[in-house]
Tab-separated table of C-alpha atoms in Angstrom:
chain	number	residue	atom	x	y	z
A	1	MET	CA	121.166	112.550	-23.504
A	2	ASN	CA	120.032	110.191	-20.736
A	3	VAL	CA	123.649	109.472	-19.794
A	4	LEU	CA	124.376	113.196	-19.585
A	5	ASN	CA	121.272	113.687	-17.461
A	6	GLN	CA	122.355	110.904	-15.079
A	7	LEU	CA	125.825	112.423	-14.854
A	8	SER	CA	124.309	115.829	-14.129
A	9	VAL	CA	122.137	114.404	-11.321
A	10	TRP	CA	125.102	112.526	-9.856
A	11	LEU	CA	127.221	115.695	-9.964
A	12	SER	CA	124.433	117.697	-8.282
A	13	PHE	CA	124.354	115.226	-5.394
A	14	GLN	CA	128.149	115.342	-5.055
A	15	LEU	CA	128.115	119.139	-4.964
A	16	SER	CA	125.292	119.008	-2.424
A	17	ILE	CA	127.360	116.782	-0.137
A	18	ILE	CA	130.379	119.105	-0.433
A	19	PHE	CA	128.576	122.423	-0.019
A	20	PHE	CA	125.712	121.355	2.250
A	21	ILE	CA	127.722	119.094	4.566
A	22	GLY	CA	131.501	119.324	4.084
A	23	ILE	CA	132.036	123.090	3.931
A	24	PRO	CA	129.532	123.857	6.754
A	25	ILE	CA	131.481	121.511	9.049
A	26	ILE	CA	134.681	123.414	8.272
A	27	LEU	CA	132.985	126.788	8.764
A	28	PHE	CA	131.437	125.685	12.050
A	29	LEU	CA	134.784	124.544	13.441
A	30	TRP	CA	136.453	127.677	12.083
A	31	SER	CA	133.896	130.003	13.665
A	32	THR	CA	134.199	128.131	16.975
A	33	ILE	CA	137.970	128.545	16.994
A	34	ARG	CA	137.717	132.220	16.025
A	35	ARG	CA	134.850	132.728	18.480
A	36	ASN	CA	132.758	134.475	15.876
A	37	LYS	CA	129.273	134.367	17.392
A	38	ALA	CA	127.409	135.484	14.275
A	39	VAL	CA	128.816	132.788	11.981
A	40	ASN	CA	128.670	130.198	14.740
A	41	LYS	CA	125.004	130.953	15.394
A	42	LEU	CA	124.278	130.870	11.661
A	43	LEU	CA	125.843	127.425	11.345
A	44	SER	CA	124.118	126.171	14.504
A	45	ILE	CA	120.732	127.061	13.032
A	46	TYR	CA	121.758	125.665	9.673
A	47	TRP	CA	122.598	122.251	11.141
A	48	LYS	CA	119.220	122.024	12.844
A	49	VAL	CA	117.447	122.823	9.576
A	50	SER	CA	119.695	120.485	7.553
A	51	LEU	CA	118.420	117.439	9.453
A	52	LEU	CA	115.671	117.288	6.835
A	53	PHE	CA	118.292	116.681	4.140
A	54	PHE	CA	119.551	113.601	5.981
A	55	ILE	CA	115.963	112.466	6.478
A	56	SER	CA	115.408	112.758	2.721
A	57	LEU	CA	118.412	110.474	2.113
A	58	PHE	CA	116.769	107.785	4.245
A	59	LEU	CA	113.545	108.265	2.287
A	60	LEU	CA	115.443	107.927	-1.003
A	61	ILE	CA	117.033	104.701	0.255
A	62	GLY	CA	113.574	103.455	1.220
A	63	LYS	CA	112.223	104.521	-2.180
A	64	TYR	CA	109.468	106.591	-0.601
A	65	ASN	CA	107.398	108.135	-3.404
A	66	TYR	CA	107.740	111.723	-2.190
A	67	ALA	CA	111.441	111.479	-1.289
A	68	LEU	CA	112.570	113.813	-4.086
A	69	LEU	CA	110.009	116.398	-3.013
A	70	VAL	CA	111.324	116.221	0.554
A	71	THR	CA	114.891	116.594	-0.748
A	72	ASN	CA	114.020	119.777	-2.634
A	73	ILE	CA	112.149	121.180	0.365
A	74	SER	CA	115.166	120.445	2.563
A	75	LEU	CA	117.531	122.293	0.202
A	76	LEU	CA	115.107	125.222	0.062
A	77	LEU	CA	114.864	125.440	3.864
A	78	MET	CA	118.627	125.147	4.260
A	79	THR	CA	119.144	127.991	1.795
A	80	ILE	CA	116.529	130.182	3.485
A	81	SER	CA	118.084	129.490	6.893
A	82	VAL	CA	121.400	131.115	5.930
A	83	TRP	CA	119.773	134.318	4.607
A	84	PHE	CA	116.812	134.738	6.967
A	85	TRP	CA	118.341	136.403	10.020
A	86	ASN	CA	118.540	140.216	9.996
A	87	ASP	CA	120.953	140.554	12.918
A	88	ILE	CA	123.400	138.063	11.397
A	89	ASN	CA	123.158	139.722	7.983
A	90	ASP	CA	123.893	143.128	9.527
A	91	GLU	CA	126.848	141.669	11.431
A	92	LEU	CA	128.359	140.072	8.334
A	93	LYS	CA	128.108	143.366	6.438
A	94	GLU	CA	130.415	145.003	8.966
A	95	TYR	CA	133.363	142.801	7.994
A	96	ASN	CA	135.546	143.648	4.996
A	97	LEU	CA	136.898	141.169	2.455
A	98	SER	CA	140.166	140.724	4.350
A	99	TYR	CA	138.347	138.846	7.129
A	100	SER	CA	138.495	135.393	5.567
A	101	LEU	CA	135.920	133.646	7.782
A	102	THR	CA	133.011	135.943	6.944
A	103	THR	CA	134.079	136.280	3.310
A	104	THR	CA	134.110	132.491	2.950
A	105	THR	CA	130.716	132.338	4.674
A	106	LYS	CA	129.261	134.850	2.207
A	107	VAL	CA	130.628	132.927	-0.789
A	108	TRP	CA	129.274	129.702	0.668
A	109	ARG	CA	125.800	131.212	1.095
A	110	TRP	CA	125.675	132.219	-2.559
A	111	SER	CA	127.055	128.831	-3.629
A	112	ILE	CA	124.356	126.799	-1.889
A	113	THR	CA	121.723	129.177	-3.267
A	114	PHE	CA	122.771	128.450	-6.847
A	115	ILE	CA	123.172	124.720	-6.160
A	116	SER	CA	119.654	124.534	-4.687
A	117	LEU	CA	118.248	126.391	-7.692
A	118	ASN	CA	120.072	124.074	-10.094
A	119	PHE	CA	118.859	121.005	-8.189
A	120	LEU	CA	115.277	122.239	-8.394
A	121	ILE	CA	115.550	122.919	-12.136
A	122	GLN	CA	116.889	119.419	-12.718
A	123	SER	CA	114.134	117.914	-10.587
A	124	LEU	CA	111.455	119.766	-12.538
A	125	GLN	CA	112.688	118.045	-15.689
A	126	ASN	CA	111.411	114.826	-14.103
A	127	LEU	CA	108.288	116.243	-12.521
A	128	ALA	CA	106.604	112.847	-12.145
A	129	CYS	CA	109.421	111.802	-9.783
A	130	PHE	CA	108.124	114.244	-7.165
A	131	SER	CA	105.261	111.875	-6.423
A	132	PHE	CA	106.352	108.556	-7.996
A	133	ILE	CA	110.051	108.012	-7.309
A	134	ASN	CA	109.800	104.319	-8.267
A	135	LEU	CA	109.205	105.036	-11.953
A	136	GLY	CA	111.886	103.799	-14.340
A	137	ALA	CA	112.717	107.367	-15.386
A	138	CYS	CA	113.405	108.266	-11.745
A	139	GLU	CA	116.022	105.589	-11.112
A	140	MET	CA	118.852	108.093	-11.573
A	141	TRP	CA	117.595	110.004	-8.509
A	142	LEU	CA	117.938	106.882	-6.367
A	143	GLU	CA	121.433	105.872	-7.485
A	144	PRO	CA	123.388	108.646	-5.646
A	145	SER	CA	121.953	107.501	-2.290
A	146	SER	CA	123.273	103.954	-2.810
A	147	ASN	CA	126.710	104.770	-1.345
A	148	PHE	CA	125.057	106.269	1.726
A	149	TYR	CA	122.945	103.098	1.978
A	150	ILE	CA	126.079	100.919	2.016
A	151	ILE	CA	127.670	103.023	4.777
A	152	ILE	CA	124.542	102.967	6.949
A	153	LYS	CA	124.024	99.256	6.291
A	154	ASN	CA	127.540	98.367	7.437
A	155	LEU	CA	127.309	100.693	10.447
A	156	PHE	CA	123.912	99.299	11.437
A	157	ASN	CA	125.222	95.754	11.195
A	158	PHE	CA	128.307	96.638	13.250
A	159	LEU	CA	126.372	98.389	16.039
A	160	PHE	CA	123.266	96.220	16.265
A	161	GLY	CA	124.255	92.988	14.526
A	162	ALA	CA	121.193	93.293	12.300
A	163	GLU	CA	120.576	93.955	8.634
A	164	PHE	CA	119.613	97.478	7.576
A	165	THR	CA	116.962	97.166	4.866
A	166	GLN	CA	115.089	99.606	2.655
A	167	PRO	CA	111.814	99.195	4.621
A	168	ILE	CA	113.717	100.085	7.816
A	169	ALA	CA	115.191	103.142	6.099
A	170	LYS	CA	111.725	104.188	4.956
A	171	PHE	CA	110.269	103.766	8.453
A	172	LEU	CA	113.098	105.736	10.090
A	173	GLY	CA	112.785	108.433	7.444
A	174	LEU	CA	109.023	108.825	7.870
A	175	PHE	CA	109.225	108.775	11.662
A	176	SER	CA	111.998	111.397	11.636
A	177	LEU	CA	110.000	113.449	9.137
A	178	LEU	CA	107.051	113.491	11.524
A	179	ILE	CA	109.222	114.657	14.449
A	180	TYR	CA	110.901	117.286	12.252
A	181	THR	CA	107.539	118.598	11.015
A	182	LEU	CA	106.217	118.901	14.572
A	183	GLY	CA	109.352	120.806	15.591
A	184	LEU	CA	109.050	123.142	12.603
A	185	VAL	CA	105.386	123.842	13.368
A	186	GLN	CA	106.239	124.549	17.021
A	187	TRP	CA	108.983	126.987	15.996
A	188	SER	CA	106.661	128.711	13.503
A	189	MET	CA	103.909	129.154	16.080
A	190	ILE	CA	105.977	130.059	19.164
A	191	LYS	CA	109.505	131.290	18.457
A	192	LEU	CA	108.978	133.013	15.099
A	193	PRO	CA	106.229	135.382	16.346
A	194	ARG	CA	108.320	136.162	19.442
A	195	HIS	CA	111.717	136.814	17.841
A	196	GLY	CA	110.893	137.350	14.173
A	197	ARG	CA	114.026	137.430	12.016
A	198	ASN	CA	116.304	137.995	14.986
A	199	SER	CA	118.603	135.049	15.731
A	200	CYS	CA	119.571	136.515	19.138
A	201	PHE	CA	123.220	135.591	18.539
A	202	SER	CA	124.423	138.656	20.487
A	203	GLU	CA	122.381	138.062	23.652
A	204	ASN	CA	125.593	137.321	25.545
A	205	GLY	CA	127.506	140.213	24.049
A	206	ARG	CA	129.142	140.871	20.721
A	207	ASN	CA	132.227	138.991	19.607
């Protein structure tokens, strides 16, 4: 059962990389080429929110105790960010199924919603890992970030000629988390009350 659980966690991370990073890149480039302002704005917001996911990967590498909690929060915020905007939702409803860009975007939104829900359910099966990631039972949550650690380590060594260690990853993750939190609080206190659920994608005219 433990092997199946590890495989399930590994698969969840792989799906997260595909649907939370790979497909959004394709959609962003696609919407830019097609000059679809609604989808382009949606993806622009999404990428800003998704920075927390990358921060959580650094925290997992650094074995920060609350890294798994941050990962789940990041997936939740990323999912909310693609459904939150009323003007974008209304715009997407106007397109029929034959318009492949918006249809793919709609399917992608539902996909990441289910993946986030599945990730949360799996995480809740190891509830102690939300606050103590260094427990033996939580090791499977650290393994998927090992490949990312190798890539960053080699890149860091190539660019700076220095070794990228877990304490460095933890420091960078926590520092980035602080900056991200301050930015989120600023948006919540200033921009959200002013614009509400309007993304303002059509300020320069409709596509």
